[in-house]
């Protein structure tokens, strides 16, 4: 099976590449290295240094004719999407449309798209199921949601299968502290340097933290080519953890705990973001890595 992973040098994408290579797949990792790192890419994968907007991407897809395209490249910063909405639109929507069109022309069999639960649903009192009405509150969320609709549209037009995975807050090895969702990477980075972690607001913001290895397994569940499930799935733990709790869990692994410092809340931060995962669990995937274990492992390996 031949698989093309966009964003294959990034945090989640590089773990996907590792797993596909481990399964014996032929893997092409495409990335412009804007936030990713060449060193993350498995040596047995073919790395192609290319931006999504580059004309050569369509040529590559038409020549290589992958069976599956797993699309993880994106402008991932919510705040950048607010300050530069056109850039976000170009990378996260326009370039996704181009990729879908090239995928259809090349006759791929399946397309997997990394979306975001928190960004698509917006603020919710109860954990939203996939049936909840989207209510994005940032250009990033608006473009992720619109891109989801284009995935379904192009898949139907060209006749390939598709899966949309709406992630909660993903954490794990190789995450770099550059995005809001990288709060764990930021806190660990600070604590290891002896710097107090900064919490914006009172720290009672709730997040659903999911380990990257669990996210990879969710992708594996829907990478089979002999099934046409064609649907949207939340990928999280269904459990919420406040940022205050997060800091205390992390501090438990330190000889001398470093309390957080508090500052003004950031405009547009969600108060509560937990995903309901009943639907994906019916398809045989469930999160396996407990937050405390995942954090302990991350901490001991140095973030
Ligand atoms: N990390 C999370 O908590 C989280 C949550 C929800 C959704 N997601 C989604 O998962 C995907 C992967 O996110 P991540 O956390 O691994 O971030 P990341 O920044 O580590 O990975 C994105 C990768 O895409 C590459 N890239 C960016 N723009 C590109 C372009 N125009 N052309 C080619 N490559 C480009 C970057 O260099 C990087 O390697 C993204 O689509 C993101 O929106 C992540």
Short mmCIF file of C-alpha atoms and ligand atoms in Angstrom, two decimals:
data_model
loop_
_atom_site.label_atom_id
_atom_site.label_comp_id
_atom_site.label_asym_id
_atom_site.label_seq_id
_atom_site.Cartn_x
_atom_site.Cartn_y
_atom_site.Cartn_z
CA UNK A 1 0.00 0.00 0.00
CA UNK A 2 1.36 3.42 -0.98
CA UNK A 3 0.57 6.32 1.38
CA UNK A 4 1.25 10.02 1.07
CA UNK A 5 1.26 11.91 4.38
CA UNK A 6 1.15 15.69 4.20
CA UNK A 7 2.75 17.34 7.22
CA UNK A 8 4.83 14.17 7.54
CA UNK A 9 7.71 16.02 9.24
CA UNK A 10 5.40 17.54 11.87
CA UNK A 11 4.36 16.35 15.29
CA UNK A 12 1.41 14.05 14.50
CA UNK A 13 2.31 13.45 10.84
CA UNK A 14 5.77 12.05 11.65
CA UNK A 15 4.30 9.54 14.11
CA UNK A 16 1.87 8.46 11.38
CA UNK A 17 4.77 8.00 8.97
CA UNK A 18 6.58 5.83 11.55
CA UNK A 19 3.53 3.64 12.03
CA UNK A 20 2.78 3.22 8.32
CA UNK A 21 6.46 2.37 7.65
CA UNK A 22 6.31 -0.14 10.52
CA UNK A 23 3.35 -1.80 8.81
CA UNK A 24 5.42 -2.24 5.65
CA UNK A 25 3.71 0.51 3.63
CA UNK A 26 5.54 2.61 1.04
CA UNK A 27 5.38 6.11 2.52
CA UNK A 28 5.91 9.54 1.00
CA UNK A 29 6.12 12.39 3.53
CA UNK A 30 5.41 15.83 2.05
CA UNK A 31 6.23 18.88 4.16
CA UNK A 32 7.48 22.45 3.69
CA UNK A 33 9.21 22.35 7.11
CA UNK A 34 7.49 25.58 8.21
CA UNK A 35 7.01 24.06 11.68
CA UNK A 36 8.11 20.47 11.04
CA UNK A 37 11.61 19.04 11.18
CA UNK A 38 13.33 16.84 8.60
CA UNK A 39 14.85 14.83 11.48
CA UNK A 40 11.36 13.65 12.47
CA UNK A 41 10.92 11.75 9.20
CA UNK A 42 11.55 8.00 9.31
CA UNK A 43 14.60 7.07 7.20
CA UNK A 44 12.61 4.47 5.28
CA UNK A 45 10.05 7.04 4.13
CA UNK A 46 10.64 9.18 1.06
CA UNK A 47 10.74 12.82 2.12
CA UNK A 48 9.61 15.46 -0.38
CA UNK A 49 10.24 19.07 0.64
CA UNK A 50 7.22 20.78 -0.89
CA UNK A 51 4.58 23.30 0.09
CA UNK A 52 0.89 22.49 -0.42
CA UNK A 53 0.54 25.41 -2.83
CA UNK A 54 3.40 24.21 -5.05
CA UNK A 55 2.27 23.08 -8.53
CA UNK A 56 4.71 20.17 -8.25
CA UNK A 57 2.51 18.57 -5.57
CA UNK A 58 -0.19 17.71 -8.12
CA UNK A 59 2.49 16.33 -10.46
CA UNK A 60 3.89 14.20 -7.64
CA UNK A 61 0.45 12.82 -6.76
CA UNK A 62 -0.38 12.07 -10.41
CA UNK A 63 2.95 10.28 -10.88
CA UNK A 64 2.96 8.36 -7.61
CA UNK A 65 -0.77 7.51 -7.50
CA UNK A 66 -0.90 6.77 -3.75
CA UNK A 67 -3.70 4.53 -2.48
CA UNK A 68 -4.25 6.74 0.57
CA UNK A 69 -3.59 10.40 1.26
CA UNK A 70 -3.48 11.35 4.92
CA UNK A 71 -3.66 15.15 5.13
CA UNK A 72 -2.04 16.61 8.25
CA UNK A 73 -0.19 19.66 6.87
CA UNK A 74 -1.81 22.86 8.08
CA UNK A 75 -1.39 26.31 9.50
CA UNK A 76 -2.02 25.10 13.07
CA UNK A 77 -2.00 28.26 15.13
CA UNK A 78 -5.43 29.59 16.10
CA UNK A 79 -4.06 33.04 16.94
CA UNK A 80 -2.28 33.32 13.59
CA UNK A 81 -5.58 32.48 11.92
CA UNK A 82 -7.11 35.50 13.67
CA UNK A 83 -4.27 37.89 12.79
CA UNK A 84 -3.76 36.45 9.27
CA UNK A 85 -7.10 34.99 8.19
CA UNK A 86 -6.19 35.04 4.49
CA UNK A 87 -3.04 32.98 5.10
CA UNK A 88 -5.10 30.49 7.09
CA UNK A 89 -7.70 30.36 4.31
CA UNK A 90 -5.02 29.77 1.67
CA UNK A 91 -3.22 26.96 3.50
CA UNK A 92 -6.07 25.27 5.34
CA UNK A 93 -8.85 25.62 2.80
CA UNK A 94 -7.64 26.55 -0.72
CA UNK A 95 -4.66 24.20 -0.61
CA UNK A 96 -6.80 21.39 0.84
CA UNK A 97 -9.17 21.84 -2.12
CA UNK A 98 -6.23 21.62 -4.55
CA UNK A 99 -4.98 18.50 -2.79
CA UNK A 100 -8.43 16.91 -2.99
CA UNK A 101 -8.69 17.69 -6.69
CA UNK A 102 -5.26 16.19 -7.38
CA UNK A 103 -6.22 13.15 -5.25
CA UNK A 104 -9.34 12.60 -7.33
CA UNK A 105 -7.49 12.96 -10.65
CA UNK A 106 -4.87 10.46 -9.47
CA UNK A 107 -7.57 7.93 -8.55
CA UNK A 108 -6.69 7.55 -4.85
CA UNK A 109 -8.80 5.10 -2.83
CA UNK A 110 -9.01 6.94 0.49
CA UNK A 111 -8.46 10.40 2.01
CA UNK A 112 -8.04 11.05 5.74
CA UNK A 113 -8.30 14.61 7.03
CA UNK A 114 -7.06 15.95 10.39
CA UNK A 115 -9.67 18.34 11.75
CA UNK A 116 -10.07 19.86 15.20
CA UNK A 117 -12.90 19.19 17.66
CA UNK A 118 -12.31 22.28 19.82
CA UNK A 119 -12.05 24.57 16.79
CA UNK A 120 -15.06 23.17 14.91
CA UNK A 121 -17.53 22.87 17.83
CA UNK A 122 -16.48 26.01 19.70
CA UNK A 123 -17.66 26.49 23.28
CA UNK A 124 -19.89 23.63 24.54
CA UNK A 125 -21.28 22.90 27.99
CA UNK A 126 -21.49 19.15 27.40
CA UNK A 127 -19.00 17.12 25.36
CA UNK A 128 -20.29 17.41 21.76
CA UNK A 129 -21.03 14.35 19.64
CA UNK A 130 -20.36 14.51 15.90
CA UNK A 131 -24.04 15.45 15.44
CA UNK A 132 -23.60 18.73 17.32
CA UNK A 133 -23.90 21.88 15.22
CA UNK A 134 -20.48 23.31 14.40
CA UNK A 135 -19.89 26.73 15.94
CA UNK A 136 -16.32 27.72 15.13
CA UNK A 137 -15.10 30.94 16.72
CA UNK A 138 -11.85 31.41 14.77
CA UNK A 139 -10.83 31.45 11.09
CA UNK A 140 -8.87 28.26 11.86
CA UNK A 141 -12.10 26.53 12.97
CA UNK A 142 -14.13 27.99 10.09
CA UNK A 143 -11.58 26.75 7.54
CA UNK A 144 -11.25 23.31 9.15
CA UNK A 145 -15.01 22.90 9.02
CA UNK A 146 -15.28 24.15 5.44
CA UNK A 147 -12.39 21.85 4.46
CA UNK A 148 -14.30 18.92 5.97
CA UNK A 149 -17.23 19.67 3.69
CA UNK A 150 -14.91 19.82 0.67
CA UNK A 151 -13.43 16.43 1.63
CA UNK A 152 -16.91 14.88 1.51
CA UNK A 153 -17.75 16.77 -1.70
CA UNK A 154 -14.62 15.75 -3.64
CA UNK A 155 -14.77 12.20 -2.33
CA UNK A 156 -18.29 11.87 -3.64
CA UNK A 157 -17.48 13.55 -6.96
CA UNK A 158 -14.43 11.39 -7.67
CA UNK A 159 -15.59 8.26 -5.84
CA UNK A 160 -12.92 7.80 -3.19
CA UNK A 161 -13.47 6.94 0.49
CA UNK A 162 -12.86 9.46 3.27
CA UNK A 163 -12.55 9.83 7.01
CA UNK A 164 -12.50 13.04 9.00
CA UNK A 165 -10.92 12.89 12.44
CA UNK A 166 -11.71 15.75 14.79
CA UNK A 167 -8.93 15.76 17.36
CA UNK A 168 -9.02 16.98 20.94
CA UNK A 169 -5.75 18.44 22.36
CA UNK A 170 -2.99 16.12 21.20
CA UNK A 171 0.27 15.80 23.17
CA UNK A 172 3.33 13.60 23.09
CA UNK A 173 6.92 13.33 21.89
CA UNK A 174 8.09 15.72 19.11
CA UNK A 175 5.47 18.35 19.90
CA UNK A 176 7.03 21.78 19.77
CA UNK A 177 5.68 24.62 21.88
CA UNK A 178 4.39 26.82 19.04
CA UNK A 179 0.63 26.39 19.11
CA UNK A 180 -2.10 26.82 21.69
CA UNK A 181 -2.67 23.06 21.61
CA UNK A 182 0.98 22.66 22.59
CA UNK A 183 0.28 23.70 26.19
CA UNK A 184 1.79 20.48 27.58
CA UNK A 185 4.95 20.94 25.53
CA UNK A 186 5.19 24.55 26.74
CA UNK A 187 4.65 23.65 30.42
CA UNK A 188 7.19 20.80 30.32
CA UNK A 189 9.71 23.01 28.55
CA UNK A 190 9.32 25.66 31.26
CA UNK A 191 9.36 23.28 34.22
CA UNK A 192 12.48 21.48 32.98
CA UNK A 193 14.22 24.85 32.76
CA UNK A 194 13.02 25.78 36.26
CA UNK A 195 10.71 28.50 34.89
CA UNK A 196 7.15 28.74 36.31
CA UNK A 197 4.53 27.83 33.70
CA UNK A 198 2.26 30.74 32.76
CA UNK A 199 -1.49 30.23 32.93
CA UNK A 200 -3.71 32.72 31.12
CA UNK A 201 -6.83 33.21 33.27
CA UNK A 202 -7.65 31.25 36.42
CA UNK A 203 -6.48 27.86 35.13
CA UNK A 204 -9.93 26.32 35.29
CA UNK A 205 -10.08 26.00 31.49
CA UNK A 206 -10.84 22.35 30.75
CA UNK A 207 -9.17 20.40 27.94
CA UNK A 208 -9.35 16.83 26.67
CA UNK A 209 -5.72 15.71 26.32
CA UNK A 210 -5.10 12.75 24.03
CA UNK A 211 -1.73 11.06 23.49
CA UNK A 212 -0.34 11.10 19.95
CA UNK A 213 0.07 7.31 19.93
CA UNK A 214 -3.69 6.95 20.53
CA UNK A 215 -4.32 9.44 17.71
CA UNK A 216 -2.09 7.36 15.43
CA UNK A 217 -4.11 4.24 16.24
CA UNK A 218 -7.34 6.10 15.38
CA UNK A 219 -5.78 6.87 11.97
CA UNK A 220 -4.77 3.22 11.57
CA UNK A 221 -8.34 2.15 12.34
CA UNK A 222 -9.57 4.11 9.32
CA UNK A 223 -6.65 3.45 6.97
CA UNK A 224 -8.01 0.09 5.82
CA UNK A 225 -8.83 0.19 2.13
CA UNK A 226 -11.39 -2.59 2.19
CA UNK A 227 -13.97 -0.56 4.15
CA UNK A 228 -16.09 2.43 3.11
CA UNK A 229 -17.00 4.08 6.41
CA UNK A 230 -16.97 7.67 5.06
CA UNK A 231 -17.76 9.58 8.22
CA UNK A 232 -16.64 12.10 10.84
CA UNK A 233 -15.22 10.95 14.18
CA UNK A 234 -14.16 12.71 17.35
CA UNK A 235 -10.79 11.56 18.66
CA UNK A 236 -10.26 12.35 22.33
CA UNK A 237 -10.59 10.72 25.73
CA UNK A 238 -14.01 12.08 26.73
CA UNK A 239 -12.36 13.29 29.96
CA UNK A 240 -11.53 16.85 30.95
CA UNK A 241 -8.49 18.13 32.83
CA UNK A 242 -8.07 21.71 33.97
CA UNK A 243 -4.80 23.55 33.37
CA UNK A 244 -4.41 23.80 37.17
CA UNK A 245 -4.69 20.00 37.43
CA UNK A 246 -2.23 19.64 34.58
CA UNK A 247 0.37 21.74 36.38
CA UNK A 248 -0.09 19.75 39.60
CA UNK A 249 0.26 16.42 37.75
CA UNK A 250 3.46 17.67 36.11
CA UNK A 251 4.78 19.01 39.40
CA UNK A 252 4.34 15.60 41.02
CA UNK A 253 7.27 14.37 38.95
CA UNK A 254 9.53 17.20 40.14
CA UNK A 255 11.70 17.09 43.26
CA UNK A 256 10.83 20.71 43.94
CA UNK A 257 7.42 21.76 42.55
CA UNK A 258 7.26 25.05 40.62
CA UNK A 259 3.88 26.78 41.00
CA UNK A 260 2.28 28.39 37.97
CA UNK A 261 2.03 32.14 37.51
CA UNK A 262 -1.29 33.60 36.42
CA UNK A 263 -1.92 36.35 33.93
CA UNK A 264 -4.83 37.89 31.99
CA UNK A 265 -6.99 35.39 30.02
CA UNK A 266 -6.37 35.28 26.28
CA UNK A 267 -9.19 36.57 24.14
CA UNK A 268 -11.07 33.75 22.39
CA UNK A 269 -9.77 30.93 24.62
CA UNK A 270 -12.38 28.19 25.06
CA UNK A 271 -13.44 27.62 28.67
CA UNK A 272 -14.33 23.99 28.15
CA UNK A 273 -13.36 21.58 25.40
CA UNK A 274 -14.03 17.86 25.83
CA UNK A 275 -15.11 15.51 23.05
CA UNK A 276 -17.70 12.76 23.21
CA UNK A 277 -16.11 9.58 21.82
CA UNK A 278 -18.97 7.07 21.82
CA UNK A 279 -19.19 6.97 18.02
CA UNK A 280 -15.55 6.07 17.31
CA UNK A 281 -15.53 3.57 20.18
CA UNK A 282 -18.31 1.68 18.36
CA UNK A 283 -15.79 1.21 15.53
CA UNK A 284 -13.29 -0.47 17.79
CA UNK A 285 -10.97 2.38 18.80
CA UNK A 286 -10.56 3.57 22.35
CA UNK A 287 -7.84 5.72 24.00
CA UNK A 288 -5.32 3.57 25.87
CA UNK A 289 -2.80 5.98 27.36
CA UNK A 290 -3.65 7.48 30.71
CA UNK A 291 -2.76 11.20 30.95
CA UNK A 292 -0.62 10.81 34.06
CA UNK A 293 1.39 7.93 32.50
CA UNK A 294 1.77 9.82 29.22
CA UNK A 295 3.02 12.93 31.01
CA UNK A 296 5.41 11.00 33.21
CA UNK A 297 6.96 9.34 30.17
CA UNK A 298 7.26 12.68 28.37
CA UNK A 299 8.82 14.36 31.35
CA UNK A 300 11.43 11.66 31.89
CA UNK A 301 12.50 11.79 28.25
CA UNK A 302 12.86 15.58 28.48
CA UNK A 303 9.72 16.80 26.69
N1 LIG B 1 -1.85 19.06 17.86
C1 LIG B 1 -3.14 19.15 18.13
O1 LIG B 1 -3.53 19.18 19.30
C2 LIG B 1 -4.15 19.19 17.03
C3 LIG B 1 -5.51 19.29 17.38
C4 LIG B 1 -6.46 19.31 16.37
C5 LIG B 1 -6.09 19.21 15.04
N2 LIG B 1 -4.76 19.12 14.71
C6 LIG B 1 -4.41 19.04 13.29
O2 LIG B 1 -3.48 17.99 13.11
C7 LIG B 1 -2.60 18.31 12.02
C8 LIG B 1 -1.15 18.18 12.47
O3 LIG B 1 -0.91 19.10 13.52
P1 LIG B 1 0.41 19.05 14.43
O4 LIG B 1 -0.01 19.33 15.81
O5 LIG B 1 1.16 17.81 14.13
O6 LIG B 1 1.17 20.34 13.93
P2 LIG B 1 2.61 20.51 13.25
O7 LIG B 1 2.81 21.99 13.06
O8 LIG B 1 3.65 19.77 14.03
O9 LIG B 1 2.42 19.78 11.85
C9 LIG B 1 2.01 20.42 10.66
C10 LIG B 1 3.03 20.10 9.60
O10 LIG B 1 2.60 20.65 8.37
C11 LIG B 1 3.68 21.33 7.75
N3 LIG B 1 3.11 22.39 6.93
C12 LIG B 1 2.48 23.52 7.36
N4 LIG B 1 2.05 24.24 6.32
C13 LIG B 1 2.42 23.56 5.20
C14 LIG B 1 2.26 23.81 3.82
N5 LIG B 1 1.65 24.90 3.38
N6 LIG B 1 2.77 22.90 2.95
C15 LIG B 1 3.39 21.78 3.40
N7 LIG B 1 3.57 21.50 4.70
C16 LIG B 1 3.09 22.38 5.60
C17 LIG B 1 4.56 21.84 8.87
O11 LIG B 1 5.89 22.07 8.49
C18 LIG B 1 4.42 20.71 9.89
O12 LIG B 1 5.42 19.73 9.71
C19 LIG B 1 -2.99 19.72 11.58
O13 LIG B 1 -3.85 19.62 10.48
C20 LIG B 1 -3.72 20.28 12.77
O14 LIG B 1 -4.64 21.28 12.40
C21 LIG B 1 -3.78 19.11 15.67
#
